[in-house]
Amino acid sequence: MTFRLYDTQTREVRDFVPLREGKAGLYVCGLTVQSEPHVGHVRSGVNFDVLQRWLRHLGYEVTFIRNITDIDDKILIKSAEQGRPWYNLAYDMSRQLDAAYAALNVAPPTYEPLATGHIPEMIELIGQLIERGHAYPAEDGSGDVYFDVRSWSSYGELTHQGVDDMEPAADADPRGKRDPRDFALWKGRKDSEPETASWPSPWGRGRPGWHIECSAMAGKYLGTAFDIHGGGVDLRFPHHENELAQSRAAGGDFATYWMHNAWITTAGEKMSKSLGNTLSIPAILEKYRGIELRYYIVSAHYRSHVEFSFEALDEAAVGFRRVERFLERAYGELGEVPSGGEPPTAFADAMNDDLGTPAAVAVLHDAVRDGNRFIADGATASLRDTTRAVRAMLDVLGLDPADPAWATPAGSAGDDALKGAVDALVAGLLEERAAAREAKDWARADAIRDRIKAAGIEVTDTPDGPTWTVD
């Protein structure tokens, strides 16, 4: 079955046909690093991480670009409020974002460009738009440069809007605009802004507008035409609409497909700093492992809005622990947790149907139930095949507990490191108990078992030796 995806622009589920055979170019709008990341922020990272994992599983060579906006009005405002340089705030928040992605096993992209590292490319692109008659410097002496939306007849094609039905752009003073809907490509420096937040340009010192940043970075690393452009659904307008217009007006084809992940909401509203309903990643990882939070996000379809609740996260954590318990039991039976398998056909069908992760997760749990039955029946060969399939599915979803990414404290809120330490301690006690039993010192053996049980650990004696689980 061919991989099919919902294209936001055409509003249809379409077969994925790459521009270059065997290769896939993916650009995802990253975050504006103005504040610490919360659950709503990282959903996009997780969803598009699953996409690139699936494309690679299908055999594509993926070039995955995810940018960081490290210069922006909001960054300047927040840094001034906090009394520190804007670049210090952006760098600090970028590091926190990296830690949040690592905690959820979001693989690094092929490259993660910073907006401030690509000012020359942005200036060049703006110059091309002026030459083609699609942009103009403001005549009010501000140093601003605007995109002329009336000059591009296809403006509004992504979101299916007419220019006259759109709200005026709110990214610059309207005095220098020919049309209130024209948007800023370059923003002349204001006296109230730090000198370090501006760069020389043919139109005077200033800084880029938000929209031109992504067009320039996508063009540099993926070319003027590439396969998939992704981001949060809130970016469709005006950000992605403006990206598409300016990129095509400059002569490129830009993205073939547009994919947008839905929000994580609280009380029915988008999770955001402005609404004051955020839940930071470090705070959540004090109560849950990163692998459980990722499972919670992956279990929902990327285009479905998710109403966040700790009750739902609790249920997700319990559901994932069933998978982990199966792998532990399989290890007890097989002496290993075999890998190298292929996902079942039903799983592949679900993933090929616009990344249908809810159906894919259901297939995963069906396989776990089968595996537990094979353990009960002593069907070792079937258990081995099923375990391989389970691990193949988990790998695609970024949820394999054996992935080294989960073996660090940052990758699982410290629980994996703690489990390793506990495992070593319990193993030592079990060796003492085995020695006592061999010496027929039943009282000491029972005392050691009671000591382990008092710590909340249940020991089960099996023909292959004792195993333990947290009670």
Short mmCIF file of C-alpha atoms in Angstrom, two decimals:
data_model
loop_
_atom_site.label_atom_id
_atom_site.label_comp_id
_atom_site.label_asym_id
_atom_site.label_seq_id
_atom_site.Cartn_x
_atom_site.Cartn_y
_atom_site.Cartn_z
CA MET A 1 0.00 0.00 0.00
CA THR A 2 1.31 3.45 -0.94
CA PHE A 3 1.81 5.98 1.83
CA ARG A 4 -1.07 8.45 1.71
CA LEU A 5 -1.32 11.74 3.55
CA TYR A 6 -3.88 14.47 4.05
CA ASP A 7 -2.78 17.55 2.14
CA THR A 8 -4.03 20.66 3.91
CA GLN A 9 -3.98 22.71 0.73
CA THR A 10 -6.03 20.37 -1.47
CA ARG A 11 -8.06 19.08 1.52
CA GLU A 12 -7.67 15.57 0.19
CA VAL A 13 -5.83 12.40 1.17
CA ARG A 14 -3.20 11.99 -1.55
CA ASP A 15 -0.66 9.35 -2.52
CA PHE A 16 2.84 10.42 -1.59
CA VAL A 17 4.85 10.77 -4.79
CA PRO A 18 8.27 12.29 -4.05
CA LEU A 19 9.94 14.75 -6.37
CA ARG A 20 13.06 12.55 -6.43
CA GLU A 21 12.70 8.79 -6.39
CA GLY A 22 13.73 7.22 -3.12
CA LYS A 23 14.22 10.60 -1.42
CA ALA A 24 11.96 12.77 0.72
CA GLY A 25 12.49 16.41 1.67
CA LEU A 26 10.68 17.49 4.83
CA TYR A 27 10.60 21.00 6.30
CA VAL A 28 8.90 21.64 9.65
CA CYS A 29 8.48 25.05 11.20
CA GLY A 30 10.15 24.88 14.59
CA LEU A 31 9.52 27.04 17.61
CA THR A 32 10.09 30.68 18.36
CA VAL A 33 12.28 30.26 21.42
CA GLN A 34 10.75 32.88 23.67
CA SER A 35 9.80 30.70 26.67
CA GLU A 36 10.17 27.21 28.10
CA PRO A 37 8.54 24.42 26.06
CA HIS A 38 5.27 22.88 27.14
CA VAL A 39 3.28 19.83 26.04
CA GLY A 40 1.56 21.74 23.26
CA HIS A 41 4.93 22.75 21.81
CA VAL A 42 6.44 19.27 21.69
CA ARG A 43 3.45 17.63 20.02
CA SER A 44 4.61 18.88 16.64
CA GLY A 45 8.10 17.54 17.33
CA VAL A 46 6.75 14.10 18.22
CA ASN A 47 4.26 13.90 15.34
CA PHE A 48 6.78 14.81 12.65
CA ASP A 49 9.39 12.58 14.28
CA VAL A 50 6.98 9.68 13.71
CA LEU A 51 6.53 10.83 10.10
CA GLN A 52 10.24 10.84 9.36
CA ARG A 53 10.67 7.46 11.09
CA TRP A 54 7.94 5.96 8.93
CA LEU A 55 9.33 7.45 5.73
CA ARG A 56 12.72 5.96 6.56
CA HIS A 57 11.09 2.62 7.34
CA LEU A 58 9.53 2.73 3.87
CA GLY A 59 13.02 3.10 2.44
CA TYR A 60 13.18 6.82 1.73
CA GLU A 61 16.33 8.81 2.28
CA VAL A 62 14.91 11.68 4.32
CA THR A 63 16.35 15.18 4.53
CA PHE A 64 14.56 16.66 7.51
CA ILE A 65 14.94 20.38 8.27
CA ARG A 66 13.38 21.91 11.39
CA ASN A 67 14.27 25.54 12.03
CA ILE A 68 14.49 27.65 15.17
CA THR A 69 13.27 31.25 15.16
CA ASP A 70 15.72 33.00 17.47
CA ILE A 71 14.91 36.62 16.59
CA ASP A 72 11.36 37.90 16.83
CA ASP A 73 9.21 40.65 18.35
CA LYS A 74 8.19 38.39 21.24
CA ILE A 75 11.79 37.47 22.02
CA LEU A 76 12.74 41.15 22.16
CA ILE A 77 9.79 41.99 24.40
CA LYS A 78 10.35 39.11 26.82
CA SER A 79 14.09 39.66 27.06
CA ALA A 80 13.52 43.33 27.86
CA GLU A 81 11.01 42.37 30.55
CA GLN A 82 13.54 39.97 32.06
CA GLY A 83 16.41 42.42 31.81
CA ARG A 84 18.74 40.25 29.76
CA PRO A 85 20.04 40.22 26.19
CA TRP A 86 17.66 38.81 23.62
CA TYR A 87 20.27 36.33 22.38
CA ASN A 88 20.75 35.03 25.92
CA LEU A 89 17.02 34.34 26.25
CA ALA A 90 16.89 32.66 22.83
CA TYR A 91 19.91 30.48 23.58
CA ASP A 92 18.60 29.48 27.02
CA MET A 93 15.17 28.54 25.65
CA SER A 94 16.77 26.66 22.73
CA ARG A 95 18.68 24.49 25.18
CA GLN A 96 15.50 23.81 27.15
CA LEU A 97 13.76 22.85 23.90
CA ASP A 98 16.60 20.45 23.04
CA ALA A 99 16.24 18.84 26.48
CA ALA A 100 12.47 18.48 26.02
CA TYR A 101 12.90 16.82 22.62
CA ALA A 102 15.55 14.48 24.02
CA ALA A 103 13.28 13.57 26.93
CA LEU A 104 10.65 12.40 24.43
CA ASN A 105 13.11 10.66 22.08
CA VAL A 106 12.50 13.13 19.25
CA ALA A 107 15.40 12.41 16.92
CA PRO A 108 17.45 15.41 15.77
CA PRO A 109 16.64 16.58 12.24
CA THR A 110 19.16 16.42 9.44
CA TYR A 111 19.84 20.06 10.24
CA GLU A 112 18.29 22.63 12.57
CA PRO A 113 19.07 26.09 11.20
CA LEU A 114 18.82 29.28 13.26
CA ALA A 115 17.12 32.28 11.70
CA THR A 116 19.97 34.56 12.77
CA GLY A 117 22.42 32.39 10.84
CA HIS A 118 20.67 33.02 7.52
CA ILE A 119 20.24 36.78 7.23
CA PRO A 120 22.17 36.98 3.89
CA GLU A 121 19.82 34.41 2.30
CA MET A 122 16.79 36.37 3.53
CA ILE A 123 18.13 39.66 2.16
CA GLU A 124 18.80 37.99 -1.20
CA LEU A 125 15.26 36.56 -1.32
CA ILE A 126 13.72 39.93 -0.47
CA GLY A 127 15.77 41.51 -3.25
CA GLN A 128 14.40 38.97 -5.74
CA LEU A 129 10.84 39.78 -4.70
CA ILE A 130 11.44 43.51 -5.16
CA GLU A 131 12.95 42.91 -8.61
CA ARG A 132 9.94 40.81 -9.63
CA GLY A 133 7.51 43.51 -8.49
CA HIS A 134 6.09 41.59 -5.54
CA ALA A 135 7.66 43.61 -2.71
CA TYR A 136 8.45 47.24 -2.00
CA PRO A 137 10.35 49.33 0.56
CA ALA A 138 8.07 51.50 2.65
CA GLU A 139 8.05 55.16 1.68
CA ASP A 140 7.76 56.41 5.27
CA GLY A 141 11.49 56.17 6.01
CA SER A 142 11.01 53.28 8.45
CA GLY A 143 13.30 50.91 6.57
CA ASP A 144 10.50 48.33 6.37
CA VAL A 145 9.99 46.17 3.29
CA TYR A 146 6.59 44.62 2.53
CA PHE A 147 5.21 41.87 0.34
CA ASP A 148 2.55 43.22 -1.99
CA VAL A 149 -0.30 40.73 -1.66
CA ARG A 150 -2.27 42.32 -4.50
CA SER A 151 0.63 41.62 -6.87
CA TRP A 152 0.30 37.87 -6.40
CA SER A 153 -3.00 36.63 -7.79
CA SER A 154 -2.71 33.25 -6.04
CA TYR A 155 -2.41 34.76 -2.56
CA GLY A 156 -4.76 32.83 -0.27
CA GLU A 157 -4.47 29.53 -2.16
CA LEU A 158 -3.31 27.54 0.87
CA THR A 159 -6.22 28.48 3.12
CA HIS A 160 -8.73 29.11 0.32
CA GLN A 161 -9.34 32.76 1.19
CA GLY A 162 -9.82 35.88 -0.84
CA VAL A 163 -7.64 38.87 -0.04
CA ASP A 164 -10.61 41.07 0.77
CA ASP A 165 -11.84 38.56 3.35
CA MET A 166 -8.56 38.58 5.29
CA GLU A 167 -7.74 40.53 8.41
CA PRO A 168 -5.02 43.19 8.09
CA ALA A 169 -1.49 41.96 8.88
CA ALA A 170 -0.51 42.84 12.44
CA ASP A 171 3.26 42.54 12.12
CA ALA A 172 4.20 46.17 11.44
CA ASP A 173 2.99 49.76 11.51
CA PRO A 174 0.39 50.10 8.70
CA ARG A 175 1.50 53.60 7.71
CA GLY A 176 4.07 52.41 5.19
CA LYS A 177 1.84 49.80 3.56
CA ARG A 178 0.03 50.00 0.25
CA ASP A 179 -2.54 47.53 1.55
CA PRO A 180 -3.20 46.75 5.23
CA ARG A 181 -2.83 43.03 4.41
CA ASP A 182 0.70 43.42 3.11
CA PHE A 183 3.14 41.71 5.46
CA ALA A 184 6.64 42.62 6.55
CA LEU A 185 9.63 41.00 4.89
CA TRP A 186 12.15 43.29 6.60
CA LYS A 187 11.67 45.44 9.69
CA GLY A 188 13.68 48.60 10.04
CA ARG A 189 15.38 49.04 13.40
CA LYS A 190 13.59 51.19 15.97
CA ASP A 191 15.44 53.32 18.51
CA SER A 192 13.84 51.30 21.32
CA GLU A 193 15.41 48.06 20.07
CA PRO A 194 18.97 46.89 20.83
CA GLU A 195 21.60 47.47 18.18
CA THR A 196 22.53 43.77 18.34
CA ALA A 197 19.05 42.84 17.09
CA SER A 198 19.65 44.41 13.68
CA TRP A 199 21.74 43.72 10.60
CA PRO A 200 22.83 45.89 7.66
CA SER A 201 20.73 45.64 4.49
CA PRO A 202 20.11 47.65 1.30
CA TRP A 203 17.13 49.21 3.12
CA GLY A 204 18.98 50.14 6.27
CA ARG A 205 19.67 48.30 9.53
CA GLY A 206 16.90 45.99 10.59
CA ARG A 207 15.87 42.39 10.99
CA PRO A 208 13.83 39.89 9.00
CA GLY A 209 10.10 39.36 9.25
CA TRP A 210 9.00 35.98 10.56
CA HIS A 211 7.67 34.60 7.29
CA ILE A 212 10.71 35.26 5.13
CA GLU A 213 12.89 33.31 7.56
CA CYS A 214 11.36 29.92 6.78
CA SER A 215 11.22 30.48 3.03
CA ALA A 216 14.92 31.32 2.97
CA MET A 217 15.97 28.41 5.18
CA ALA A 218 13.79 25.86 3.37
CA GLY A 219 15.17 27.05 0.05
CA LYS A 220 18.78 26.81 1.17
CA TYR A 221 18.62 23.25 2.46
CA LEU A 222 15.86 21.66 0.37
CA GLY A 223 15.85 23.74 -2.80
CA THR A 224 13.08 25.77 -4.39
CA ALA A 225 10.88 22.66 -4.59
CA PHE A 226 10.57 19.96 -1.95
CA ASP A 227 8.09 17.37 -0.80
CA ILE A 228 6.43 18.08 2.56
CA HIS A 229 6.02 21.22 4.65
CA GLY A 230 4.73 20.68 8.18
CA GLY A 231 3.85 22.53 11.34
CA GLY A 232 1.06 23.25 13.79
CA VAL A 233 -2.40 23.96 12.45
CA ASP A 234 -2.23 27.47 13.92
CA LEU A 235 0.55 28.27 11.42
CA ARG A 236 -1.63 27.77 8.35
CA PHE A 237 -2.53 31.46 8.36
CA PRO A 238 -0.84 33.78 8.11
CA HIS A 239 2.58 32.12 8.42
CA HIS A 240 2.35 29.28 5.91
CA GLU A 241 0.09 31.23 3.57
CA ASN A 242 2.71 33.97 3.44
CA GLU A 243 5.58 31.51 3.04
CA LEU A 244 3.86 29.92 0.06
CA ALA A 245 3.09 33.25 -1.60
CA GLN A 246 6.54 34.80 -1.26
CA SER A 247 8.35 31.58 -2.24
CA ARG A 248 6.32 31.07 -5.40
CA ALA A 249 6.40 34.76 -6.23
CA ALA A 250 10.20 34.49 -6.14
CA GLY A 251 10.05 31.75 -8.78
CA GLY A 252 10.06 28.47 -6.81
CA ASP A 253 7.45 25.72 -6.57
CA PHE A 254 7.97 25.31 -2.79
CA ALA A 255 6.13 22.44 -1.04
CA THR A 256 4.16 19.71 -2.81
CA TYR A 257 2.26 18.62 0.33
CA TRP A 258 1.25 20.50 3.48
CA MET A 259 0.74 18.66 6.77
CA HIS A 260 -0.50 20.26 9.99
CA ASN A 261 -0.78 18.75 13.44
CA ALA A 262 -3.69 19.76 15.69
CA TRP A 263 -3.51 21.39 19.10
CA ILE A 264 -3.28 20.02 22.57
CA THR A 265 -5.96 21.97 24.42
CA THR A 266 -6.88 22.67 28.01
CA ALA A 267 -10.49 23.64 28.77
CA GLY A 268 -11.11 23.66 25.02
CA GLU A 269 -8.48 26.31 24.26
CA LYS A 270 -5.11 25.99 22.56
CA MET A 271 -2.35 25.43 25.10
CA SER A 272 -0.27 28.59 25.02
CA LYS A 273 1.69 30.96 27.20
CA SER A 274 -0.72 33.80 26.48
CA LEU A 275 -3.61 31.82 27.95
CA GLY A 276 -1.64 30.88 31.04
CA ASN A 277 -2.60 27.21 30.76
CA THR A 278 0.78 25.71 29.96
CA LEU A 279 2.31 22.57 31.38
CA SER A 280 6.08 22.57 31.12
CA ILE A 281 7.91 19.41 30.13
CA PRO A 282 10.18 19.32 33.23
CA ALA A 283 7.12 19.57 35.50
CA ILE A 284 5.39 16.66 33.77
CA LEU A 285 8.54 14.56 33.81
CA GLU A 286 8.60 14.81 37.58
CA LYS A 287 5.52 12.55 37.58
CA TYR A 288 5.75 10.60 34.33
CA ARG A 289 8.49 9.07 32.22
CA GLY A 290 9.24 10.62 28.87
CA ILE A 291 8.34 7.37 27.12
CA GLU A 292 4.87 7.49 28.73
CA LEU A 293 4.30 11.08 27.64
CA ARG A 294 5.37 10.22 24.10
CA TYR A 295 3.00 7.23 24.09
CA TYR A 296 0.19 9.57 25.18
CA ILE A 297 0.89 11.92 22.26
CA VAL A 298 1.43 9.16 19.67
CA SER A 299 -1.80 7.37 20.62
CA ALA A 300 -3.84 10.25 19.18
CA HIS A 301 -4.03 11.00 15.46
CA TYR A 302 -1.86 13.96 14.57
CA ARG A 303 -4.83 15.83 13.06
CA SER A 304 -7.05 15.34 16.12
CA HIS A 305 -7.23 17.94 18.86
CA VAL A 306 -6.35 16.45 22.25
CA GLU A 307 -7.86 17.75 25.47
CA PHE A 308 -5.06 17.34 27.97
CA SER A 309 -5.75 15.82 31.38
CA PHE A 310 -3.63 14.02 33.91
CA GLU A 311 -6.31 11.32 34.09
CA ALA A 312 -5.82 10.59 30.38
CA LEU A 313 -2.06 10.63 30.86
CA ASP A 314 -2.43 8.17 33.75
CA GLU A 315 -4.42 5.83 31.50
CA ALA A 316 -1.81 6.12 28.76
CA ALA A 317 0.97 5.30 31.22
CA VAL A 318 -0.88 2.20 32.38
CA GLY A 319 -1.44 1.13 28.77
CA PHE A 320 2.22 1.45 27.89
CA ARG A 321 3.31 -0.45 30.98
CA ARG A 322 1.35 -3.43 29.66
CA VAL A 323 3.64 -3.41 26.64
CA GLU A 324 6.71 -3.18 28.87
CA ARG A 325 5.52 -6.03 31.08
CA PHE A 326 5.12 -8.22 28.01
CA LEU A 327 8.69 -7.47 26.92
CA GLU A 328 9.93 -8.31 30.42
CA ARG A 329 8.04 -11.62 30.33
CA ALA A 330 9.35 -12.36 26.86
CA TYR A 331 12.87 -11.76 28.10
CA GLY A 332 12.24 -14.20 30.93
CA GLU A 333 11.10 -16.85 28.47
CA LEU A 334 13.59 -16.25 25.66
CA GLY A 335 16.63 -14.95 27.52
CA GLU A 336 16.63 -11.97 25.15
CA VAL A 337 14.24 -9.49 23.59
CA PRO A 338 14.75 -10.30 19.90
CA SER A 339 14.64 -7.56 17.28
CA GLY A 340 14.95 -7.43 13.52
CA GLY A 341 11.32 -8.12 12.71
CA GLU A 342 8.83 -6.33 10.49
CA PRO A 343 5.62 -4.61 11.62
CA PRO A 344 2.44 -6.57 10.84
CA THR A 345 0.55 -5.73 7.67
CA ALA A 346 -2.29 -4.18 9.68
CA PHE A 347 0.19 -1.83 11.36
CA ALA A 348 1.71 -0.81 8.02
CA ASP A 349 -1.76 -0.24 6.55
CA ALA A 350 -2.62 2.05 9.46
CA MET A 351 0.59 4.05 9.15
CA ASN A 352 0.24 4.33 5.38
CA ASP A 353 -3.25 5.76 5.89
CA ASP A 354 -2.18 9.30 6.82
CA LEU A 355 -0.10 8.17 9.82
CA GLY A 356 -3.01 6.42 11.51
CA THR A 357 -1.25 5.97 14.83
CA PRO A 358 -4.41 5.17 16.88
CA ALA A 359 -5.08 2.11 14.68
CA ALA A 360 -1.36 1.28 14.69
CA VAL A 361 -1.27 1.35 18.50
CA ALA A 362 -4.30 -0.97 18.54
CA VAL A 363 -2.37 -3.45 16.36
CA LEU A 364 0.53 -3.17 18.81
CA HIS A 365 -1.69 -4.15 21.74
CA ASP A 366 -3.22 -7.01 19.75
CA ALA A 367 0.29 -8.36 19.24
CA VAL A 368 1.06 -7.99 22.94
CA ARG A 369 -2.05 -10.00 23.82
CA ASP A 370 -1.00 -12.69 21.34
CA GLY A 371 2.48 -12.72 22.85
CA ASN A 372 1.17 -13.16 26.36
CA ARG A 373 -0.91 -16.09 25.13
CA PHE A 374 2.14 -17.66 23.51
CA ILE A 375 3.96 -17.37 26.84
CA ALA A 376 1.12 -19.15 28.60
CA ASP A 377 1.06 -21.86 25.93
CA GLY A 378 4.84 -22.29 25.84
CA ALA A 379 4.87 -21.48 22.11
CA THR A 380 8.46 -20.24 21.99
CA ALA A 381 8.80 -19.85 18.21
CA SER A 382 5.59 -17.83 17.93
CA LEU A 383 6.61 -15.74 20.93
CA ARG A 384 9.95 -14.92 19.31
CA ASP A 385 8.29 -13.79 16.06
CA THR A 386 5.70 -11.73 17.92
CA THR A 387 8.32 -10.05 20.08
CA ARG A 388 10.27 -9.08 16.99
CA ALA A 389 7.11 -7.57 15.47
CA VAL A 390 6.30 -5.69 18.69
CA ARG A 391 9.77 -4.16 18.78
CA ALA A 392 9.54 -3.22 15.09
CA MET A 393 6.29 -1.34 15.77
CA LEU A 394 7.73 0.34 18.85
CA ASP A 395 10.78 1.43 16.87
CA VAL A 396 8.62 3.16 14.26
CA LEU A 397 6.68 4.95 17.00
CA GLY A 398 9.86 5.88 18.86
CA LEU A 399 8.75 3.85 21.88
CA ASP A 400 11.15 0.90 22.06
CA PRO A 401 12.32 0.75 25.71
CA ALA A 402 15.59 -0.78 24.47
CA ASP A 403 16.37 2.33 22.41
CA PRO A 404 19.54 3.88 23.92
CA ALA A 405 17.75 7.24 23.86
CA TRP A 406 15.64 6.06 26.81
CA ALA A 407 18.68 4.88 28.77
CA THR A 408 19.62 8.33 30.09
CA PRO A 409 18.03 10.27 32.93
CA ALA A 410 17.08 13.01 30.48
CA GLY A 411 15.35 10.45 28.29
CA SER A 412 13.00 9.11 30.96
CA ALA A 413 12.92 11.49 33.90
CA GLY A 414 15.66 9.44 35.51
CA ASP A 415 13.54 6.31 35.85
CA ASP A 416 15.64 4.18 33.50
CA ALA A 417 18.83 5.02 35.36
CA LEU A 418 17.03 4.32 38.64
CA LYS A 419 15.71 1.01 37.30
CA GLY A 420 19.24 -0.04 36.40
CA ALA A 421 20.44 0.67 39.91
CA VAL A 422 17.46 -1.11 41.49
CA ASP A 423 17.96 -4.06 39.14
CA ALA A 424 21.56 -4.44 40.31
CA LEU A 425 20.57 -4.23 43.98
CA VAL A 426 17.71 -6.72 43.63
CA ALA A 427 19.93 -9.08 41.63
CA GLY A 428 22.43 -9.05 44.48
CA LEU A 429 19.75 -9.89 47.02
CA LEU A 430 18.41 -12.67 44.82
CA GLU A 431 21.90 -14.16 44.58
CA GLU A 432 22.11 -14.11 48.39
CA ARG A 433 18.71 -15.79 48.57
CA ALA A 434 19.75 -18.44 46.03
CA ALA A 435 22.89 -19.17 48.06
CA ALA A 436 20.79 -19.50 51.25
CA ARG A 437 18.37 -21.89 49.52
CA GLU A 438 21.27 -23.97 48.22
CA ALA A 439 22.59 -24.19 51.79
CA LYS A 440 19.07 -25.11 52.93
CA ASP A 441 19.02 -22.02 55.15
CA TRP A 442 15.30 -21.56 54.58
CA ALA A 443 14.87 -18.97 57.31
CA ARG A 444 17.48 -16.67 55.75
CA ALA A 445 16.08 -17.23 52.26
CA ASP A 446 12.59 -16.29 53.45
CA ALA A 447 13.94 -13.27 55.32
CA ILE A 448 15.62 -11.97 52.17
CA ARG A 449 12.44 -12.50 50.17
CA ASP A 450 10.41 -10.64 52.81
CA ARG A 451 12.93 -7.80 52.71
CA ILE A 452 12.55 -7.51 48.96
CA LYS A 453 8.75 -7.67 49.19
CA ALA A 454 8.72 -4.96 51.86
CA ALA A 455 10.37 -2.68 49.31
CA GLY A 456 7.38 -3.17 46.98
CA ILE A 457 9.06 -5.76 44.74
CA GLU A 458 7.38 -9.05 43.92
CA VAL A 459 9.64 -12.06 43.28
CA THR A 460 8.42 -14.97 41.15
CA ASP A 461 10.30 -18.28 41.08
CA THR A 462 10.39 -19.80 37.59
CA PRO A 463 12.13 -22.90 36.15
CA ASP A 464 14.73 -20.51 34.68
CA GLY A 465 15.31 -18.71 37.94
CA PRO A 466 13.62 -15.91 39.90
CA THR A 467 12.20 -12.80 38.21
CA TRP A 468 11.02 -9.60 39.83
CA THR A 469 8.52 -6.87 39.16
CA VAL A 470 7.43 -3.77 41.04
CA ASP A 471 4.26 -4.63 42.92
#
